Short mmCIF file of C-alpha atoms and ligand atoms in Angstrom, two decimals:
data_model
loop_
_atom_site.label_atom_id
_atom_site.label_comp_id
_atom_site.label_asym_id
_atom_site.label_seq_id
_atom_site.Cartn_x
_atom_site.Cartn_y
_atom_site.Cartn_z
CA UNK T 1 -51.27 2.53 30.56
CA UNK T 2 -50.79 4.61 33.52
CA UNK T 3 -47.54 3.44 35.40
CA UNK T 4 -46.40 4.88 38.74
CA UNK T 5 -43.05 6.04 39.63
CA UNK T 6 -41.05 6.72 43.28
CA UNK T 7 -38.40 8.79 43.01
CA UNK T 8 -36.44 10.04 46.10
CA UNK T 9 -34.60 13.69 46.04
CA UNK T 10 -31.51 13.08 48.67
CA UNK T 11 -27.98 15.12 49.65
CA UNK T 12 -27.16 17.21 51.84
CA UNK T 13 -28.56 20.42 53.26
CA UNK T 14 -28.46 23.43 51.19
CA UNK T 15 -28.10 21.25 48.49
CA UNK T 16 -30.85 22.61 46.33
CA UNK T 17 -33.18 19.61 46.40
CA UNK T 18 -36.04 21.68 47.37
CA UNK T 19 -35.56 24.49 44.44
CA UNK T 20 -34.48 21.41 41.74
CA UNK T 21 -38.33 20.29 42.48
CA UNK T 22 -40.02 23.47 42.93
CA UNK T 23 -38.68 24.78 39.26
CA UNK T 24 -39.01 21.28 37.31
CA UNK T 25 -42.74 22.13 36.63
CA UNK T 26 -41.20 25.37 34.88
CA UNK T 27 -38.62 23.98 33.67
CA UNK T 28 -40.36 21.23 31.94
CA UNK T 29 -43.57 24.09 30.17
CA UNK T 30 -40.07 26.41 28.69
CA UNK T 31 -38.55 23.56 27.43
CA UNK T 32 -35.57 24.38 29.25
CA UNK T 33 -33.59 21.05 28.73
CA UNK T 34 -31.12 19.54 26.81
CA UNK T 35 -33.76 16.36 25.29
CA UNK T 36 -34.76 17.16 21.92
CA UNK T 37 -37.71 19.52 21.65
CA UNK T 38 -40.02 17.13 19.50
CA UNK T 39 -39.96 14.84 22.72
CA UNK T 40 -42.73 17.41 24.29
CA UNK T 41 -42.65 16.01 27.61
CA UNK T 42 -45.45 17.63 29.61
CA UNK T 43 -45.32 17.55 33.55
CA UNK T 44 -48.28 18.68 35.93
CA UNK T 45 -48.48 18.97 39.42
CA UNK T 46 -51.44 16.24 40.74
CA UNK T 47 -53.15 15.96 44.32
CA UNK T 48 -52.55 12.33 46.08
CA UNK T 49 -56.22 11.54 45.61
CA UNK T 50 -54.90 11.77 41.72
CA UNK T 51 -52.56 10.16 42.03
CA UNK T 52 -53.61 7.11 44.18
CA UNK T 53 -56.19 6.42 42.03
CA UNK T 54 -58.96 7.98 44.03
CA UNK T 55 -61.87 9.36 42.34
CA UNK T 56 -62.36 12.54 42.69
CA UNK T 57 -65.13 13.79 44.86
CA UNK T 58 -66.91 16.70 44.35
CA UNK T 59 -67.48 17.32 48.28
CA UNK T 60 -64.09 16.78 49.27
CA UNK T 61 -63.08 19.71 46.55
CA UNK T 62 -61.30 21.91 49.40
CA UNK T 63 -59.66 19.71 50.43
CA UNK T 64 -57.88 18.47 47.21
CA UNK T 65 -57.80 22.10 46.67
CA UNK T 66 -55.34 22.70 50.00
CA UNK T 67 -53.40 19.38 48.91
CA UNK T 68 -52.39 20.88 45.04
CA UNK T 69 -51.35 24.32 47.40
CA UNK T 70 -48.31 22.08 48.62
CA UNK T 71 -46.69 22.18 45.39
CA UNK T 72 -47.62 25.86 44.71
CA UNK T 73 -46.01 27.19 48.63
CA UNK T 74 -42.89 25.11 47.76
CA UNK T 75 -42.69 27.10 44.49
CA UNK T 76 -43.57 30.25 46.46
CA UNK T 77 -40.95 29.77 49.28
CA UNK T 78 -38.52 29.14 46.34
CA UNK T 79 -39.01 32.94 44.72
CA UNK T 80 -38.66 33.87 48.32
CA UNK T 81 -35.11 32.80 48.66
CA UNK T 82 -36.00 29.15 49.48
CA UNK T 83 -36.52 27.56 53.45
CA UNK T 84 -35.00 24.99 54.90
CA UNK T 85 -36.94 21.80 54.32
CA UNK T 86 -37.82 21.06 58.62
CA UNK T 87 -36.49 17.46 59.97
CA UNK T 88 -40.25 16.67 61.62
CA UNK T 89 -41.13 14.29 58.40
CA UNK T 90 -40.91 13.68 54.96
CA UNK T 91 -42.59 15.14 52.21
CA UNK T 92 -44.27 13.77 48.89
CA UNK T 93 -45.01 15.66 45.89
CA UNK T 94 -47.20 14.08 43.13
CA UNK T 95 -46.74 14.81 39.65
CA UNK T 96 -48.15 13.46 35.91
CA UNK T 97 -45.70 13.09 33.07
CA UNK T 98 -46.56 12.55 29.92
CA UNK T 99 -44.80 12.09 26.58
CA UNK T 100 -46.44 13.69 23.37
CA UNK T 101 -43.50 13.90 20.89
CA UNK T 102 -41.51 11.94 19.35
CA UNK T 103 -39.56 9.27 22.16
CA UNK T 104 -37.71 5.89 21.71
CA UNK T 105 -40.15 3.38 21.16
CA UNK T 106 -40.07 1.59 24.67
CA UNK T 107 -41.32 5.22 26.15
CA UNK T 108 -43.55 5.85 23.20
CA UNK T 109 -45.63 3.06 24.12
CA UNK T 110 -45.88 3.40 27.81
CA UNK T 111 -46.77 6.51 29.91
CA UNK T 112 -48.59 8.72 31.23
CA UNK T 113 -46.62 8.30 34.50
CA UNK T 114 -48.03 9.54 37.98
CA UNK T 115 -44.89 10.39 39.77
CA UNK T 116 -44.32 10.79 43.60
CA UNK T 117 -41.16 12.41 44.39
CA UNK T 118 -39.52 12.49 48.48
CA UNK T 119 -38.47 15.62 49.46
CA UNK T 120 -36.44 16.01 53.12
CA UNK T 121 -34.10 17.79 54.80
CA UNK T 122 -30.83 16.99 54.11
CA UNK T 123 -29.62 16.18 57.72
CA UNK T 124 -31.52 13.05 57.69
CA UNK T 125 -30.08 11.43 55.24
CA UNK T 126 -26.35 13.22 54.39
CA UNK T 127 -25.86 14.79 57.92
CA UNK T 128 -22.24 16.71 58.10
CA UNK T 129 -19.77 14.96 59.94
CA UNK T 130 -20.42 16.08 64.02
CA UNK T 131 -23.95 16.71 63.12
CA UNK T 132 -26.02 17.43 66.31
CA UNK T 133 -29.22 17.92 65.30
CA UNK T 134 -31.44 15.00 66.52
CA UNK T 135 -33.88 13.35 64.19
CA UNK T 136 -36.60 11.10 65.60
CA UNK T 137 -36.40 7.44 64.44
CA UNK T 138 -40.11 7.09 62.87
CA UNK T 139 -38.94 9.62 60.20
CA UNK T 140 -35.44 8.12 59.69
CA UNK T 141 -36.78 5.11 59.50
CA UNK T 142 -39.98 6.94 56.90
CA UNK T 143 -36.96 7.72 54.59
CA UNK T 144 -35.04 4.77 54.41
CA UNK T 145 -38.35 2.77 53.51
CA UNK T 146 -38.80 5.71 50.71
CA UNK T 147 -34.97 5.23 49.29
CA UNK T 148 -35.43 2.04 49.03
CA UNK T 149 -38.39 2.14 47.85
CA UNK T 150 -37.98 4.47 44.92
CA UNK T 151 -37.69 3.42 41.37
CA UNK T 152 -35.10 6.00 40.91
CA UNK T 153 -32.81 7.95 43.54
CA UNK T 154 -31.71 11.62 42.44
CA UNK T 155 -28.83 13.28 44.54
CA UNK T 156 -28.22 16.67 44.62
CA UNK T 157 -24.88 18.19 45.39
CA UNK T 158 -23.84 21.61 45.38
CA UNK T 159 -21.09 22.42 42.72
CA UNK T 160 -18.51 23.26 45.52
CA UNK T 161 -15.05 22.06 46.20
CA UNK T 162 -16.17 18.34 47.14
CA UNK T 163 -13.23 18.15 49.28
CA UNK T 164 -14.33 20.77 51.50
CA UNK T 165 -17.84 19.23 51.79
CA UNK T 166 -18.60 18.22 55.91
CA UNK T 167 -21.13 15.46 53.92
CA UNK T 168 -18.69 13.74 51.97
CA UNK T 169 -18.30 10.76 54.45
CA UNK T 170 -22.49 10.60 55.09
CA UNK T 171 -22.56 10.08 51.03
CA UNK T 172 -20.21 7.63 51.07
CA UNK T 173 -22.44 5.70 53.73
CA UNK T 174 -25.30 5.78 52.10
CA UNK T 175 -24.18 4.45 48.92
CA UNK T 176 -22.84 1.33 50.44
CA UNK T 177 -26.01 0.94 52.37
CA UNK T 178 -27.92 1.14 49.08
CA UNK T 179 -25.49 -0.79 47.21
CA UNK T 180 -26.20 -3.94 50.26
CA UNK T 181 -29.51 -3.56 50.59
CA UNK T 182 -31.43 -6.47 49.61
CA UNK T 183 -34.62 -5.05 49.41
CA UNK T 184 -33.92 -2.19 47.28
CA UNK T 185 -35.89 -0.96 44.61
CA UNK T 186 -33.64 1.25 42.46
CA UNK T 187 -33.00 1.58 38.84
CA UNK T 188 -31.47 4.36 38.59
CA UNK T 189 -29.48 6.77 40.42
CA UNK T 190 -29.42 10.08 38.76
CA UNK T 191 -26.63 12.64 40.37
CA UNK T 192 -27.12 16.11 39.51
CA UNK T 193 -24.49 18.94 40.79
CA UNK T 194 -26.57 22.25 41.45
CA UNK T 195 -26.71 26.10 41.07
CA UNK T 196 -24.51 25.80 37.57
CA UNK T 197 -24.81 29.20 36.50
CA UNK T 198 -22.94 30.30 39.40
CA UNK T 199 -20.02 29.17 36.98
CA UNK T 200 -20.75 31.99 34.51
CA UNK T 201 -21.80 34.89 36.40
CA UNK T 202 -18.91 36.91 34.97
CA UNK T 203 -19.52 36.11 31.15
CA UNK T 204 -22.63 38.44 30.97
CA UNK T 205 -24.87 37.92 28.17
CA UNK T 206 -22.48 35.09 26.43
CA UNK T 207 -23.60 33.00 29.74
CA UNK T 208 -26.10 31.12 28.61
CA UNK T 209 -24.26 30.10 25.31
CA UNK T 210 -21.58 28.70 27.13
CA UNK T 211 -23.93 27.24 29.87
CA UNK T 212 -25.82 25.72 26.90
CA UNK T 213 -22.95 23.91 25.13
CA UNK T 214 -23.12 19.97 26.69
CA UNK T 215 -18.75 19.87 26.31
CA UNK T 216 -18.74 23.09 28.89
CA UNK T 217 -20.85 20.53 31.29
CA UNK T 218 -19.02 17.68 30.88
CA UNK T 219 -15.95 19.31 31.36
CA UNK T 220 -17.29 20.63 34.67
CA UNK T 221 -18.37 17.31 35.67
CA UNK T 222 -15.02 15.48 35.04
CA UNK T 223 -14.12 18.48 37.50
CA UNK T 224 -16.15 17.94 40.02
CA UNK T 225 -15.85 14.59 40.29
CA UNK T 226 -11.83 13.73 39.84
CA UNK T 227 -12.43 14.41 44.07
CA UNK T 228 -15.04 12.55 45.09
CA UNK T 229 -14.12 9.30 46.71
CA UNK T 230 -17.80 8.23 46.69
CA UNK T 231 -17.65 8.09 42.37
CA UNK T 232 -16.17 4.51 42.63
CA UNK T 233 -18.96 3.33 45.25
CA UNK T 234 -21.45 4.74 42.61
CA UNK T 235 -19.72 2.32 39.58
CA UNK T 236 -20.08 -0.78 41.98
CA UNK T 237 -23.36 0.11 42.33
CA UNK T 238 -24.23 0.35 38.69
CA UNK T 239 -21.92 -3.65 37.92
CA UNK T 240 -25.25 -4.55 40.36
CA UNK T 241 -27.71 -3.25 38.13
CA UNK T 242 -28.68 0.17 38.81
CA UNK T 243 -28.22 2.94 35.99
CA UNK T 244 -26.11 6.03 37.41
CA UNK T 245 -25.86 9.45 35.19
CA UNK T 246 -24.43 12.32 35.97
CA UNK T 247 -25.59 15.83 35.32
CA UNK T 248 -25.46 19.73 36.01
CA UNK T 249 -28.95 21.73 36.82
CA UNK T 250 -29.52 25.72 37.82
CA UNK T 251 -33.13 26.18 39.63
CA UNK T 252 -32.18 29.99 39.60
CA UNK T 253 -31.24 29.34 35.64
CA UNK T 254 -30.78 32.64 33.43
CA UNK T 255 -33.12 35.74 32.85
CA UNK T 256 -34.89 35.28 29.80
CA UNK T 257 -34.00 38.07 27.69
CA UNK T 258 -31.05 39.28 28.72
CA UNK T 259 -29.25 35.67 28.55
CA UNK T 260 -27.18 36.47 31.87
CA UNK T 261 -27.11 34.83 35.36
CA UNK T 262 -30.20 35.12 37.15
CA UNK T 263 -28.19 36.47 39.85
CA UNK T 264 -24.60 37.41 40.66
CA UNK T 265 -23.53 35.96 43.94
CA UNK T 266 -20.52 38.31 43.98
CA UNK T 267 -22.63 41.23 43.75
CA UNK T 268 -24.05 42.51 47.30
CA UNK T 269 -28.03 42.68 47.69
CA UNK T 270 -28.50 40.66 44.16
CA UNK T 271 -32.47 39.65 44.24
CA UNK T 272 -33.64 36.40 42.60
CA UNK T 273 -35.44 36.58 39.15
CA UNK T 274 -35.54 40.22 38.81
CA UNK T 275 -33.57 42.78 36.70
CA UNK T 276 -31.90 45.53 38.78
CA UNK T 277 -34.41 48.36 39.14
CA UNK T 278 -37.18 46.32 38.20
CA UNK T 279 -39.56 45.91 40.93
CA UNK T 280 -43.29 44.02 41.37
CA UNK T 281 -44.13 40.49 40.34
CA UNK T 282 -44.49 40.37 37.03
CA UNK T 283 -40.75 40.26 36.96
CA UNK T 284 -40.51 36.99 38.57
CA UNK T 285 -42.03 35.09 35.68
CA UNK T 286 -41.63 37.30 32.49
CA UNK T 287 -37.41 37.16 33.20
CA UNK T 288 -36.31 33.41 34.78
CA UNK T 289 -36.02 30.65 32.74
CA UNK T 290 -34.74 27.51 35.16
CA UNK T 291 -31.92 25.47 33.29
CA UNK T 292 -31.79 21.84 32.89
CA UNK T 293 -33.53 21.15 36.05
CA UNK T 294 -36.01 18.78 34.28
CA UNK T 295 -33.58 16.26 33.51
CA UNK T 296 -32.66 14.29 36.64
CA UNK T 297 -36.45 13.70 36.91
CA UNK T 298 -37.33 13.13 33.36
CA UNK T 299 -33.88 10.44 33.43
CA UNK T 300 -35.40 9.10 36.68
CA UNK T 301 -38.74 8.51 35.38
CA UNK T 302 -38.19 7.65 31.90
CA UNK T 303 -34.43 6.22 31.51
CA UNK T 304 -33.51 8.71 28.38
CA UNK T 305 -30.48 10.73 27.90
CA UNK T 306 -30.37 14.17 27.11
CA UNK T 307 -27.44 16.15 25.69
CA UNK T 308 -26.70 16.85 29.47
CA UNK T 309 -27.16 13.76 31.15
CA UNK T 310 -23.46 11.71 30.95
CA UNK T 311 -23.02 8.37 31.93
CA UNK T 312 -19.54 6.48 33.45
CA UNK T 313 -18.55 5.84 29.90
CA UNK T 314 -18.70 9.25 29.15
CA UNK T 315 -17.19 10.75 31.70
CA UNK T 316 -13.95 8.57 31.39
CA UNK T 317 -13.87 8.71 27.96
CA UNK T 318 -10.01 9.74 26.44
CA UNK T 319 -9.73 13.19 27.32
CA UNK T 320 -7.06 14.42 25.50
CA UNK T 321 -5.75 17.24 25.82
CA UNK T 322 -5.98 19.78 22.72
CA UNK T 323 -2.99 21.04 21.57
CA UNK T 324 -2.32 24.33 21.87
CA UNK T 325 -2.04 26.29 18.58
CA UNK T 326 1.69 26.41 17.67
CA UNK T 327 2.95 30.02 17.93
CA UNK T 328 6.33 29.29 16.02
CA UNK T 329 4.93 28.03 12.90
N1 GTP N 401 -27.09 30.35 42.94
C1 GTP N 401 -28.00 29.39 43.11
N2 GTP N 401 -28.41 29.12 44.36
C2 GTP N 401 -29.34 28.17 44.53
C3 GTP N 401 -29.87 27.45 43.44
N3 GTP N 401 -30.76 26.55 43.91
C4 GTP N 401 -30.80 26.73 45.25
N4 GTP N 401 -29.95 27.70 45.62
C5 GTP N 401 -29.72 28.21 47.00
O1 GTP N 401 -29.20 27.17 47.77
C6 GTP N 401 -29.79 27.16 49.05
C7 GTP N 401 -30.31 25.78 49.39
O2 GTP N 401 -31.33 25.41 48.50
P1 GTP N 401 -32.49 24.39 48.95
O3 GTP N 401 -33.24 24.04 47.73
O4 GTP N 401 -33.25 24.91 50.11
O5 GTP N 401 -31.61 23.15 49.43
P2 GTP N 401 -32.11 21.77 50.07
O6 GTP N 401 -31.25 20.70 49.51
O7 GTP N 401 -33.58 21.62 49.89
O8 GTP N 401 -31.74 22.00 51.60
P3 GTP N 401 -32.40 21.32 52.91
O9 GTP N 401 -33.89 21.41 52.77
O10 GTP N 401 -31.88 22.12 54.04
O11 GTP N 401 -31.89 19.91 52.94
C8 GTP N 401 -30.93 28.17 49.04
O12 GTP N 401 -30.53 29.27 49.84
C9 GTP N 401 -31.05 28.59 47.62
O13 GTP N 401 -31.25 29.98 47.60
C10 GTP N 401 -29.40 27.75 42.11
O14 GTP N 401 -29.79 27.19 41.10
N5 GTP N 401 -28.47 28.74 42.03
MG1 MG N 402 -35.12 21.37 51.18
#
């Protein structure tokens, strides 16, 4: 039976909420996750006449037609080096997921699911500390009924040094707000640090081998997150109830071939999804292959784990140290 879903992208600006949605659709038809491939998830962008149930009429086909063009200019804007998501309003993005593999039994027998998932601007909900950019109240008060109104809650950090981060206090906030609302909705809280392969844009072609080995991630993770104050608001959270994982994601993932960085931020006028000297479109899809951005919403939407997705117990699992190899024997 067909079972709808809320789930709300939020963090701050720059972030990478905006790219994490406009490559899942990718992401999900190259099977560019860590789930098993015989779970064959299949995601689709939908109009919100789909997805509310509406029957489709045939007169109103232009204009259904201009509503599935949302999903396509985000993706657009996205190859274009990405804009800004504006602070007028919210935005919704409808989606159906289905599962055609093989899936633990309580997905197997559920699904398809018609997702809607929140995008904003990050300085409504995380502003930086000092932040003077006024928002009106009917859209603060437009996101705050979508939060808490989501089934699931995905938060998208940049993989900087958290301590450095002017949003670190406007996190912090929010969390406890979620964790006292009454009213809230969420399940699950899903937080994803972005633009990974920035991590490995000096290994070349042994990149993606190292991006795609789950132990590389979690170390990364245990990182990232030995500085964030806001990690033991996020385990209070989860004694009430709601489900929090943890998990990496690249939007601008690897080129396809060549197994390398889809770009090298060190490197001065690096373009997106293209090989140096390659010019034209064709280059855009035939070389970029996002990574792992389908797995805060597939988490959010279906509750499974993937070899990337790590959970509290994980990440404080006994990390001991290896030894190093004894040069005196
Ligand atoms: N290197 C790298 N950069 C990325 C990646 N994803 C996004 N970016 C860059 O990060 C910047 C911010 O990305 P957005 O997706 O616009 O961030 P956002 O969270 O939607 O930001 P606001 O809409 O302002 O709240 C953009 O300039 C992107 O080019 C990624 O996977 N890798
Ligand atoms: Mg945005």
């Amino acid at each position: 039976m067909t079972e709808k879903l809320a789930i709300c992208l939020v963090g701050p600006k720059k972030g990478g909420k905006s790219s994490l949605l406009a490559s899942i659709v990718d992401c999900v038809a190259q099977s560019a996750f860590g789930y098993s491939p015989r779970l064959r998830p299949a995601l689709q962008p939908i109009t919100q006449a789909e997805f509310s149930g509406e029957r489709a009429d045939p007169r109103r086909a232009d204009l259904l037609s201009i509503e599935e063009g949302d999903y396509e200019r985000l993706k657009q804007e996205f190859t274009e080096g990405g804009v800004a998501t504006d602070t007028l309003d919210t935005y919704e993005y409808y989606f159906r997921l289905s599962v055609n593999g093989v899936a633990p039994p309580e997905v197997m027998t559920r699904g398809p699911w018609l997702l809607e998932i929140v995008d904003s601007a990050g300085e409504i909900a995380v502003p930086p500390a000092g932040a003077e950019v006024a928002i009106l109240n009917d859209v603060k008060a437009k996101l705050t009924r979508q939060v808490l109104g989501s089934d699931a809650l995905v938060m998208v950090l940049p993989l900087v040094r958290l301590e450095d981060s002017a949003w670190m206090g406007a996190l912090a906030r929010l969390i406890d707000r979620l964790a006292l609302a009454k009213e809230r909705k969420t399940e699950r809280v899903i937080v994803v640090f972005s633009q990974y392969e920035r991590l490995f844009t000096r290994l070349g072609p042994s990149a993606f081998t190292y991006a795609c080995d789950p132990a590389v991630a979690l170390h990364v993770l245990r990182k990232s997150l030995r500085t964030a104050q806001w990690l033991s608001r996020l385990r209070a959270l989860e004694q009430s109830g709601v489900s929090v994982r943890y998990t990496v994601c690249s939007a601008y993932g690897f080129t396809k071939r060549f197994q390398n960085p889809n770009m090298d931020p060190h490197q001065p006028g690096e373009r997106r999804f293209r090989r140096t000297g390659l010019e034209g479109p064709r280059a855009n899809s035939e070389y970029w292959r996002p990574f792992l951005t389908a797995e805060p919403i597939l988490y959010a939407a279906l509750g499974i784990d993937s070899a990337f997705t790590f959970s509290h117990g994980q990440i404080d699992a006994n990390q001991e140290e290896i030894p190093p190899a004894s040069i005196l024997a």
